[in-house]
């Protein structure tokens, strides 16, 4: 409850949470809010600016941009969440093993992470998509794999300090096995940095997926996805700037929201770093 109170009084975090909730509601209620199908083409109404009938205008094929942004939120948010989930499911156990056991296991896992760090995230994702093929599933896998080395390093460094704590030594002295110690003591006490980094990584994953879509290697048209919309509109950037402006704003707001949320979680869950906005007396 204390963590929730600190989080609730963290104004930037609440703003970020509000933006995320808004995106989720728009994505969920898109069929109710918009009268248009995201893939319906109307060439007679192509490249129109914002109006009463089309709130954010239309694209080069006459599709309603507001509708495509709402449906695109489903894809972009799903990619971000699932990619980070993949990174956590693989990276956390590997980091735990490397940090707790050390020795050859630490050496092998750390070298694997170093090899992945040799590529920047976008280059690693591009390489994986080129190998696996262009599809929504492969984009999620590629972005998720690019998250893994950072999580391995984060968890490993956390476990290296936790395994020397007195309560871990006490549990070991009482006869607790390594598996029990890892699950009940080490894992639970390393959750805070993992949760914070996982939240921040969702924004990074959305940006990475948008970058792949912009380059034509992400989600393929006619499926609505913010990066793909941005890439399709770049040839009209001077004649119809709204085609790139609104998807760009959506990507910016989503990344900003998850960064604000991650900062709020860090301050709420770690008392040493909290900077709580207290209500005025």
PDB file of C-alpha atoms in Angstrom:
ATOM      1  CA  UNK A   1       0.000   0.000   0.000  1.00  0.00           C
ATOM      2  CA  UNK A   2       2.872   2.397   0.692  1.00  0.00           C
ATOM      3  CA  UNK A   3       4.229   1.778  -2.794  1.00  0.00           C
ATOM      4  CA  UNK A   4       0.793   2.503  -4.280  1.00  0.00           C
ATOM      5  CA  UNK A   5       0.536   5.753  -2.283  1.00  0.00           C
ATOM      6  CA  UNK A   6       3.952   6.841  -3.486  1.00  0.00           C
ATOM      7  CA  UNK A   7       3.035   5.901  -7.041  1.00  0.00           C
ATOM      8  CA  UNK A   8      -0.330   7.687  -6.833  1.00  0.00           C
ATOM      9  CA  UNK A   9       1.373  10.925  -5.785  1.00  0.00           C
ATOM     10  CA  UNK A  10       3.929  10.658  -8.603  1.00  0.00           C
ATOM     11  CA  UNK A  11       2.318  13.060 -11.098  1.00  0.00           C
ATOM     12  CA  UNK A  12       4.367  12.134 -14.216  1.00  0.00           C
ATOM     13  CA  UNK A  13       3.690   8.432 -13.613  1.00  0.00           C
ATOM     14  CA  UNK A  14      -0.052   9.046 -13.340  1.00  0.00           C
ATOM     15  CA  UNK A  15       0.067  11.031 -16.589  1.00  0.00           C
ATOM     16  CA  UNK A  16       1.862   8.130 -18.267  1.00  0.00           C
ATOM     17  CA  UNK A  17      -0.662   5.655 -16.877  1.00  0.00           C
ATOM     18  CA  UNK A  18      -3.492   7.855 -18.147  1.00  0.00           C
ATOM     19  CA  UNK A  19      -2.024   7.923 -21.660  1.00  0.00           C
ATOM     20  CA  UNK A  20      -1.598   4.136 -21.679  1.00  0.00           C
ATOM     21  CA  UNK A  21      -5.159   3.573 -20.445  1.00  0.00           C
ATOM     22  CA  UNK A  22      -6.422   5.946 -23.146  1.00  0.00           C
ATOM     23  CA  UNK A  23      -4.589   4.013 -25.851  1.00  0.00           C
ATOM     24  CA  UNK A  24      -5.908   0.705 -24.506  1.00  0.00           C
ATOM     25  CA  UNK A  25      -9.493   2.002 -24.432  1.00  0.00           C
ATOM     26  CA  UNK A  26      -9.208   3.433 -27.956  1.00  0.00           C
ATOM     27  CA  UNK A  27      -7.816   0.125 -29.203  1.00  0.00           C
ATOM     28  CA  UNK A  28     -10.522  -1.916 -27.467  1.00  0.00           C
ATOM     29  CA  UNK A  29     -13.419   0.363 -28.451  1.00  0.00           C
ATOM     30  CA  UNK A  30     -12.240   1.168 -31.987  1.00  0.00           C
ATOM     31  CA  UNK A  31     -15.204  -0.617 -33.675  1.00  0.00           C
ATOM     32  CA  UNK A  32     -17.611   1.376 -31.477  1.00  0.00           C
ATOM     33  CA  UNK A  33     -15.901   4.767 -31.761  1.00  0.00           C
ATOM     34  CA  UNK A  34     -15.212   4.774 -35.509  1.00  0.00           C
ATOM     35  CA  UNK A  35     -17.777   4.092 -38.238  1.00  0.00           C
ATOM     36  CA  UNK A  36     -15.026   3.133 -40.704  1.00  0.00           C
ATOM     37  CA  UNK A  37     -13.227  -0.107 -41.421  1.00  0.00           C
ATOM     38  CA  UNK A  38      -9.442   0.407 -41.104  1.00  0.00           C
ATOM     39  CA  UNK A  39      -8.794  -1.270 -44.466  1.00  0.00           C
ATOM     40  CA  UNK A  40     -11.678   0.157 -46.527  1.00  0.00           C
ATOM     41  CA  UNK A  41     -10.327   2.165 -49.457  1.00  0.00           C
ATOM     42  CA  UNK A  42     -12.023   5.226 -50.958  1.00  0.00           C
ATOM     43  CA  UNK A  43      -9.752   6.633 -53.652  1.00  0.00           C
ATOM     44  CA  UNK A  44     -12.143   9.536 -54.262  1.00  0.00           C
ATOM     45  CA  UNK A  45     -11.401  10.731 -50.715  1.00  0.00           C
ATOM     46  CA  UNK A  46      -7.641  10.084 -50.793  1.00  0.00           C
ATOM     47  CA  UNK A  47      -5.207  12.414 -48.989  1.00  0.00           C
ATOM     48  CA  UNK A  48      -7.763  14.680 -47.384  1.00  0.00           C
ATOM     49  CA  UNK A  49      -6.905  16.802 -44.382  1.00  0.00           C
ATOM     50  CA  UNK A  50      -8.690  16.609 -41.029  1.00  0.00           C
ATOM     51  CA  UNK A  51     -12.413  17.267 -41.285  1.00  0.00           C
ATOM     52  CA  UNK A  52     -15.695  16.531 -39.559  1.00  0.00           C
ATOM     53  CA  UNK A  53     -16.094  13.216 -41.367  1.00  0.00           C
ATOM     54  CA  UNK A  54     -12.431  12.224 -41.018  1.00  0.00           C
ATOM     55  CA  UNK A  55     -11.051  13.612 -37.755  1.00  0.00           C
ATOM     56  CA  UNK A  56      -7.384  13.154 -38.702  1.00  0.00           C
ATOM     57  CA  UNK A  57      -7.814  13.044 -42.473  1.00  0.00           C
ATOM     58  CA  UNK A  58      -7.324  10.189 -44.917  1.00  0.00           C
ATOM     59  CA  UNK A  59      -4.262   8.470 -46.365  1.00  0.00           C
ATOM     60  CA  UNK A  60      -3.195   7.883 -49.975  1.00  0.00           C
ATOM     61  CA  UNK A  61      -5.813   5.141 -50.362  1.00  0.00           C
ATOM     62  CA  UNK A  62      -8.642   7.080 -48.741  1.00  0.00           C
ATOM     63  CA  UNK A  63      -8.522   5.118 -45.485  1.00  0.00           C
ATOM     64  CA  UNK A  64      -9.473   6.967 -42.306  1.00  0.00           C
ATOM     65  CA  UNK A  65      -6.271   7.754 -40.365  1.00  0.00           C
ATOM     66  CA  UNK A  66      -7.956   8.043 -36.956  1.00  0.00           C
ATOM     67  CA  UNK A  67      -9.466   4.599 -37.383  1.00  0.00           C
ATOM     68  CA  UNK A  68      -6.164   3.087 -38.480  1.00  0.00           C
ATOM     69  CA  UNK A  69      -4.394   4.680 -35.498  1.00  0.00           C
ATOM     70  CA  UNK A  70      -6.895   3.130 -33.095  1.00  0.00           C
ATOM     71  CA  UNK A  71      -6.593  -0.301 -34.684  1.00  0.00           C
ATOM     72  CA  UNK A  72      -2.841   0.196 -34.980  1.00  0.00           C
ATOM     73  CA  UNK A  73      -2.666   0.708 -31.211  1.00  0.00           C
ATOM     74  CA  UNK A  74      -3.734  -2.921 -30.840  1.00  0.00           C
ATOM     75  CA  UNK A  75      -0.797  -4.149 -32.893  1.00  0.00           C
ATOM     76  CA  UNK A  76       1.842  -1.757 -31.513  1.00  0.00           C
ATOM     77  CA  UNK A  77       0.916  -2.311 -27.863  1.00  0.00           C
ATOM     78  CA  UNK A  78       0.663  -6.065 -28.394  1.00  0.00           C
ATOM     79  CA  UNK A  79       4.129  -6.150 -29.966  1.00  0.00           C
ATOM     80  CA  UNK A  80       5.585  -4.147 -27.084  1.00  0.00           C
ATOM     81  CA  UNK A  81       4.030  -6.281 -24.344  1.00  0.00           C
ATOM     82  CA  UNK A  82       4.653  -9.688 -25.971  1.00  0.00           C
ATOM     83  CA  UNK A  83       8.220  -8.825 -26.975  1.00  0.00           C
ATOM     84  CA  UNK A  84       9.088  -7.810 -23.416  1.00  0.00           C
ATOM     85  CA  UNK A  85       7.340 -10.947 -22.120  1.00  0.00           C
ATOM     86  CA  UNK A  86       9.590 -13.064 -24.364  1.00  0.00           C
ATOM     87  CA  UNK A  87      12.640 -11.177 -23.122  1.00  0.00           C
ATOM     88  CA  UNK A  88      11.644 -11.684 -19.485  1.00  0.00           C
ATOM     89  CA  UNK A  89      10.759 -15.368 -19.833  1.00  0.00           C
ATOM     90  CA  UNK A  90      14.165 -16.133 -21.370  1.00  0.00           C
ATOM     91  CA  UNK A  91      16.376 -13.432 -19.862  1.00  0.00           C
ATOM     92  CA  UNK A  92      15.355 -13.665 -16.190  1.00  0.00           C
ATOM     93  CA  UNK A  93      16.140 -17.398 -15.726  1.00  0.00           C
ATOM     94  CA  UNK A  94      19.431 -17.042 -17.610  1.00  0.00           C
ATOM     95  CA  UNK A  95      20.417 -14.038 -15.515  1.00  0.00           C
ATOM     96  CA  UNK A  96      19.450 -15.887 -12.327  1.00  0.00           C
ATOM     97  CA  UNK A  97      21.571 -18.915 -13.255  1.00  0.00           C
ATOM     98  CA  UNK A  98      24.549 -16.763 -14.279  1.00  0.00           C
ATOM     99  CA  UNK A  99      24.458 -14.620 -11.147  1.00  0.00           C
ATOM    100  CA  UNK A 100      23.714 -17.313  -8.566  1.00  0.00           C
ATOM    101  CA  UNK A 101      25.841 -20.233  -9.726  1.00  0.00           C
ATOM    102  CA  UNK A 102      28.723 -18.361 -11.374  1.00  0.00           C
ATOM    103  CA  UNK A 103      31.504 -20.495 -12.853  1.00  0.00           C
ATOM    104  CA  UNK A 104      31.112 -21.961 -16.312  1.00  0.00           C
ATOM    105  CA  UNK A 105      27.385 -21.153 -16.392  1.00  0.00           C
ATOM    106  CA  UNK A 106      28.090 -17.466 -15.779  1.00  0.00           C
ATOM    107  CA  UNK A 107      30.870 -17.519 -18.363  1.00  0.00           C
ATOM    108  CA  UNK A 108      28.723 -19.119 -21.077  1.00  0.00           C
ATOM    109  CA  UNK A 109      25.646 -16.961 -20.475  1.00  0.00           C
ATOM    110  CA  UNK A 110      27.658 -13.741 -20.172  1.00  0.00           C
ATOM    111  CA  UNK A 111      29.506 -14.457 -23.415  1.00  0.00           C
ATOM    112  CA  UNK A 112      26.171 -15.119 -25.129  1.00  0.00           C
ATOM    113  CA  UNK A 113      24.913 -11.740 -23.908  1.00  0.00           C
ATOM    114  CA  UNK A 114      28.141 -10.088 -25.067  1.00  0.00           C
ATOM    115  CA  UNK A 115      27.705 -11.582 -28.543  1.00  0.00           C
ATOM    116  CA  UNK A 116      24.185 -10.174 -28.722  1.00  0.00           C
ATOM    117  CA  UNK A 117      25.421  -6.806 -27.441  1.00  0.00           C
ATOM    118  CA  UNK A 118      27.804  -6.698 -30.413  1.00  0.00           C
ATOM    119  CA  UNK A 119      24.749  -5.756 -32.475  1.00  0.00           C
ATOM    120  CA  UNK A 120      22.645  -2.694 -31.796  1.00  0.00           C
ATOM    121  CA  UNK A 121      18.999  -3.522 -31.033  1.00  0.00           C
ATOM    122  CA  UNK A 122      17.730  -2.389 -34.433  1.00  0.00           C
ATOM    123  CA  UNK A 123      20.509  -4.243 -36.284  1.00  0.00           C
ATOM    124  CA  UNK A 124      19.865  -7.425 -34.311  1.00  0.00           C
ATOM    125  CA  UNK A 125      16.126  -7.156 -34.987  1.00  0.00           C
ATOM    126  CA  UNK A 126      16.749  -6.504 -38.690  1.00  0.00           C
ATOM    127  CA  UNK A 127      19.027  -9.538 -38.907  1.00  0.00           C
ATOM    128  CA  UNK A 128      16.507 -11.792 -37.194  1.00  0.00           C
ATOM    129  CA  UNK A 129      13.623 -10.600 -39.383  1.00  0.00           C
ATOM    130  CA  UNK A 130      15.763 -11.136 -42.478  1.00  0.00           C
ATOM    131  CA  UNK A 131      16.458 -14.714 -41.344  1.00  0.00           C
ATOM    132  CA  UNK A 132      12.983 -15.580 -40.039  1.00  0.00           C
ATOM    133  CA  UNK A 133      10.940 -13.725 -42.657  1.00  0.00           C
ATOM    134  CA  UNK A 134       8.600 -10.752 -42.510  1.00  0.00           C
ATOM    135  CA  UNK A 135       5.469 -11.374 -40.447  1.00  0.00           C
ATOM    136  CA  UNK A 136       3.839 -10.112 -37.263  1.00  0.00           C
ATOM    137  CA  UNK A 137       4.925 -13.182 -35.292  1.00  0.00           C
ATOM    138  CA  UNK A 138       8.528 -12.878 -36.455  1.00  0.00           C
ATOM    139  CA  UNK A 139       8.606  -9.170 -35.600  1.00  0.00           C
ATOM    140  CA  UNK A 140       7.494  -9.984 -32.047  1.00  0.00           C
ATOM    141  CA  UNK A 141      10.138 -12.720 -31.759  1.00  0.00           C
ATOM    142  CA  UNK A 142      12.882 -10.514 -33.226  1.00  0.00           C
ATOM    143  CA  UNK A 143      12.103  -7.581 -30.939  1.00  0.00           C
ATOM    144  CA  UNK A 144      11.795  -9.920 -27.950  1.00  0.00           C
ATOM    145  CA  UNK A 145      15.194 -11.502 -28.598  1.00  0.00           C
ATOM    146  CA  UNK A 146      16.780  -8.048 -28.864  1.00  0.00           C
ATOM    147  CA  UNK A 147      15.565  -7.325 -25.300  1.00  0.00           C
ATOM    148  CA  UNK A 148      17.106 -10.470 -23.788  1.00  0.00           C
ATOM    149  CA  UNK A 149      20.787  -9.426 -23.316  1.00  0.00           C
ATOM    150  CA  UNK A 150      19.928  -6.300 -21.320  1.00  0.00           C
ATOM    151  CA  UNK A 151      17.649  -8.302 -19.019  1.00  0.00           C
ATOM    152  CA  UNK A 152      20.340 -10.971 -18.536  1.00  0.00           C
ATOM    153  CA  UNK A 153      22.853  -8.329 -17.478  1.00  0.00           C
ATOM    154  CA  UNK A 154      20.359  -6.565 -15.201  1.00  0.00           C
ATOM    155  CA  UNK A 155      19.228  -9.734 -13.416  1.00  0.00           C
ATOM    156  CA  UNK A 156      22.766 -11.104 -13.140  1.00  0.00           C
ATOM    157  CA  UNK A 157      24.075  -7.942 -11.470  1.00  0.00           C
ATOM    158  CA  UNK A 158      21.138  -7.922  -9.067  1.00  0.00           C
ATOM    159  CA  UNK A 159      21.580 -11.586  -8.135  1.00  0.00           C
ATOM    160  CA  UNK A 160      25.339 -11.177  -7.600  1.00  0.00           C
ATOM    161  CA  UNK A 161      24.634  -8.787  -4.731  1.00  0.00           C
ATOM    162  CA  UNK A 162      21.585 -10.604  -3.383  1.00  0.00           C
ATOM    163  CA  UNK A 163      23.261 -14.008  -3.062  1.00  0.00           C
ATOM    164  CA  UNK A 164      25.635 -12.582  -0.437  1.00  0.00           C
ATOM    165  CA  UNK A 165      22.866 -11.102   1.713  1.00  0.00           C
ATOM    166  CA  UNK A 166      22.568 -12.418   5.310  1.00  0.00           C
ATOM    167  CA  UNK A 167      19.075 -13.836   4.771  1.00  0.00           C
ATOM    168  CA  UNK A 168      20.342 -15.933   1.851  1.00  0.00           C
ATOM    169  CA  UNK A 169      23.236 -17.202   3.963  1.00  0.00           C
ATOM    170  CA  UNK A 170      20.790 -17.989   6.768  1.00  0.00           C
ATOM    171  CA  UNK A 171      18.499 -19.934   4.427  1.00  0.00           C
ATOM    172  CA  UNK A 172      21.487 -21.873   3.118  1.00  0.00           C
ATOM    173  CA  UNK A 173      22.627 -22.643   6.668  1.00  0.00           C
ATOM    174  CA  UNK A 174      19.149 -23.960   7.509  1.00  0.00           C
ATOM    175  CA  UNK A 175      19.444 -26.471   4.692  1.00  0.00           C
ATOM    176  CA  UNK A 176      17.387 -24.776   1.990  1.00  0.00           C
ATOM    177  CA  UNK A 177      18.256 -25.963  -1.520  1.00  0.00           C
ATOM    178  CA  UNK A 178      19.461 -23.687  -4.279  1.00  0.00           C
ATOM    179  CA  UNK A 179      16.130 -23.835  -6.106  1.00  0.00           C
ATOM    180  CA  UNK A 180      14.197 -22.803  -2.995  1.00  0.00           C
ATOM    181  CA  UNK A 181      16.624 -19.984  -2.243  1.00  0.00           C
ATOM    182  CA  UNK A 182      16.419 -18.659  -5.799  1.00  0.00           C
ATOM    183  CA  UNK A 183      12.616 -18.701  -5.906  1.00  0.00           C
ATOM    184  CA  UNK A 184      11.799 -17.557  -2.361  1.00  0.00           C
ATOM    185  CA  UNK A 185      14.595 -15.081  -1.710  1.00  0.00           C
ATOM    186  CA  UNK A 186      16.652 -14.073  -4.736  1.00  0.00           C
ATOM    187  CA  UNK A 187      13.898 -13.864  -7.351  1.00  0.00           C
ATOM    188  CA  UNK A 188      11.419 -12.041  -5.136  1.00  0.00           C
ATOM    189  CA  UNK A 189      13.971  -9.434  -4.089  1.00  0.00           C
ATOM    190  CA  UNK A 190      15.161  -8.806  -7.643  1.00  0.00           C
ATOM    191  CA  UNK A 191      11.663  -8.119  -8.970  1.00  0.00           C
ATOM    192  CA  UNK A 192      11.824  -4.341  -8.558  1.00  0.00           C
ATOM    193  CA  UNK A 193      14.539  -3.616 -11.159  1.00  0.00           C
ATOM    194  CA  UNK A 194      13.034  -6.251 -13.469  1.00  0.00           C
ATOM    195  CA  UNK A 195       9.558  -4.674 -13.324  1.00  0.00           C
ATOM    196  CA  UNK A 196      10.940  -1.182 -13.858  1.00  0.00           C
ATOM    197  CA  UNK A 197      13.150  -2.203 -16.751  1.00  0.00           C
ATOM    198  CA  UNK A 198      10.377  -4.315 -18.279  1.00  0.00           C
ATOM    199  CA  UNK A 199       8.047  -1.311 -18.279  1.00  0.00           C
ATOM    200  CA  UNK A 200      10.667   0.905 -19.886  1.00  0.00           C
ATOM    201  CA  UNK A 201      11.437  -1.828 -22.426  1.00  0.00           C
ATOM    202  CA  UNK A 202       7.839  -1.843 -23.690  1.00  0.00           C
ATOM    203  CA  UNK A 203       8.341   1.677 -25.025  1.00  0.00           C
ATOM    204  CA  UNK A 204      11.681   0.685 -26.572  1.00  0.00           C
ATOM    205  CA  UNK A 205      10.054  -2.367 -28.180  1.00  0.00           C
ATOM    206  CA  UNK A 206       7.258  -0.253 -29.662  1.00  0.00           C
ATOM    207  CA  UNK A 207       9.879   2.082 -31.148  1.00  0.00           C
ATOM    208  CA  UNK A 208      11.910  -0.861 -32.483  1.00  0.00           C
ATOM    209  CA  UNK A 209       8.841  -2.441 -34.098  1.00  0.00           C
ATOM    210  CA  UNK A 210       7.893   0.937 -35.568  1.00  0.00           C
ATOM    211  CA  UNK A 211      11.397   1.238 -37.002  1.00  0.00           C
ATOM    212  CA  UNK A 212      11.051  -2.145 -38.684  1.00  0.00           C
ATOM    213  CA  UNK A 213       7.642  -1.152 -40.034  1.00  0.00           C
ATOM    214  CA  UNK A 214       9.037   2.140 -41.328  1.00  0.00           C
ATOM    215  CA  UNK A 215      11.730   0.220 -43.237  1.00  0.00           C
ATOM    216  CA  UNK A 216       9.139  -2.159 -44.692  1.00  0.00           C
ATOM    217  CA  UNK A 217      10.332  -5.137 -42.649  1.00  0.00           C
ATOM    218  CA  UNK A 218       7.699  -4.995 -39.926  1.00  0.00           C
ATOM    219  CA  UNK A 219       3.950  -5.509 -39.973  1.00  0.00           C
ATOM    220  CA  UNK A 220       2.828  -5.473 -43.590  1.00  0.00           C
ATOM    221  CA  UNK A 221       0.049  -3.374 -45.111  1.00  0.00           C
ATOM    222  CA  UNK A 222      -2.951  -3.361 -45.087  1.00  0.00           C
ATOM    223  CA  UNK A 223      -2.656  -4.234 -41.379  1.00  0.00           C
ATOM    224  CA  UNK A 224      -2.665  -0.974 -39.428  1.00  0.00           C
ATOM    225  CA  UNK A 225       0.523  -0.460 -37.389  1.00  0.00           C
ATOM    226  CA  UNK A 226       2.017   2.897 -36.454  1.00  0.00           C
ATOM    227  CA  UNK A 227       5.481   2.329 -37.933  1.00  0.00           C
ATOM    228  CA  UNK A 228       4.057   0.958 -41.179  1.00  0.00           C
ATOM    229  CA  UNK A 229       1.718   3.966 -41.430  1.00  0.00           C
ATOM    230  CA  UNK A 230       4.697   6.254 -40.907  1.00  0.00           C
ATOM    231  CA  UNK A 231       6.654   4.502 -43.655  1.00  0.00           C
ATOM    232  CA  UNK A 232       3.750   4.617 -46.110  1.00  0.00           C
ATOM    233  CA  UNK A 233       3.273   8.342 -45.563  1.00  0.00           C
ATOM    234  CA  UNK A 234       6.896   9.433 -45.887  1.00  0.00           C
ATOM    235  CA  UNK A 235       6.624  10.007 -49.649  1.00  0.00           C
ATOM    236  CA  UNK A 236       3.857  12.542 -48.954  1.00  0.00           C
ATOM    237  CA  UNK A 237       5.653  14.265 -46.087  1.00  0.00           C
ATOM    238  CA  UNK A 238       5.619  17.681 -47.779  1.00  0.00           C
ATOM    239  CA  UNK A 239       2.335  17.519 -49.689  1.00  0.00           C
ATOM    240  CA  UNK A 240       0.324  15.792 -46.920  1.00  0.00           C
ATOM    241  CA  UNK A 241       2.267  15.987 -43.642  1.00  0.00           C
ATOM    242  CA  UNK A 242      -0.676  14.670 -41.595  1.00  0.00           C
ATOM    243  CA  UNK A 243       0.036  11.171 -42.958  1.00  0.00           C
ATOM    244  CA  UNK A 244       3.263  11.044 -40.919  1.00  0.00           C
ATOM    245  CA  UNK A 245       2.510  13.565 -38.180  1.00  0.00           C
ATOM    246  CA  UNK A 246      -0.279  11.653 -36.433  1.00  0.00           C
ATOM    247  CA  UNK A 247       1.390   8.198 -36.410  1.00  0.00           C
ATOM    248  CA  UNK A 248       4.586   9.882 -35.209  1.00  0.00           C
ATOM    249  CA  UNK A 249       2.709  11.585 -32.371  1.00  0.00           C
ATOM    250  CA  UNK A 250       1.117   8.252 -31.387  1.00  0.00           C
ATOM    251  CA  UNK A 251       4.538   6.554 -31.221  1.00  0.00           C
ATOM    252  CA  UNK A 252       5.983   9.473 -29.261  1.00  0.00           C
ATOM    253  CA  UNK A 253       3.145   9.482 -26.720  1.00  0.00           C
ATOM    254  CA  UNK A 254       3.292   5.706 -26.203  1.00  0.00           C
ATOM    255  CA  UNK A 255       7.049   5.740 -25.576  1.00  0.00           C
ATOM    256  CA  UNK A 256       6.755   8.780 -23.308  1.00  0.00           C
ATOM    257  CA  UNK A 257       3.939   7.133 -21.342  1.00  0.00           C
ATOM    258  CA  UNK A 258       5.863   3.926 -20.656  1.00  0.00           C
ATOM    259  CA  UNK A 259       8.978   5.906 -19.694  1.00  0.00           C
ATOM    260  CA  UNK A 260       6.978   8.007 -17.235  1.00  0.00           C
ATOM    261  CA  UNK A 261       5.315   4.871 -15.867  1.00  0.00           C
ATOM    262  CA  UNK A 262       8.669   3.134 -15.461  1.00  0.00           C
ATOM    263  CA  UNK A 263      10.155   6.132 -13.632  1.00  0.00           C
ATOM    264  CA  UNK A 264       7.145   6.196 -11.325  1.00  0.00           C
ATOM    265  CA  UNK A 265       7.466   2.488 -10.554  1.00  0.00           C
ATOM    266  CA  UNK A 266      11.166   2.912  -9.809  1.00  0.00           C
ATOM    267  CA  UNK A 267      10.501   5.750  -7.362  1.00  0.00           C
ATOM    268  CA  UNK A 268       7.544   3.971  -5.758  1.00  0.00           C
ATOM    269  CA  UNK A 269       9.220   0.576  -5.327  1.00  0.00           C
ATOM    270  CA  UNK A 270      12.692   1.793  -4.355  1.00  0.00           C
ATOM    271  CA  UNK A 271      12.506   4.114  -1.312  1.00  0.00           C
ATOM    272  CA  UNK A 272      16.134   5.169  -1.801  1.00  0.00           C
ATOM    273  CA  UNK A 273      15.325   6.729  -5.176  1.00  0.00           C
ATOM    274  CA  UNK A 274      11.797   7.990  -4.641  1.00  0.00           C
ATOM    275  CA  UNK A 275      10.952  11.594  -5.381  1.00  0.00           C
ATOM    276  CA  UNK A 276       7.305  11.603  -4.390  1.00  0.00           C
ATOM    277  CA  UNK A 277       5.045  14.503  -5.281  1.00  0.00           C
ATOM    278  CA  UNK A 278       3.240  15.136  -2.026  1.00  0.00           C
ATOM    279  CA  UNK A 279      -0.162  16.826  -2.061  1.00  0.00           C
ATOM    280  CA  UNK A 280      -0.222  20.413  -0.953  1.00  0.00           C
ATOM    281  CA  UNK A 281      -1.156  20.975   2.695  1.00  0.00           C
TER     282      UNK A 281
END
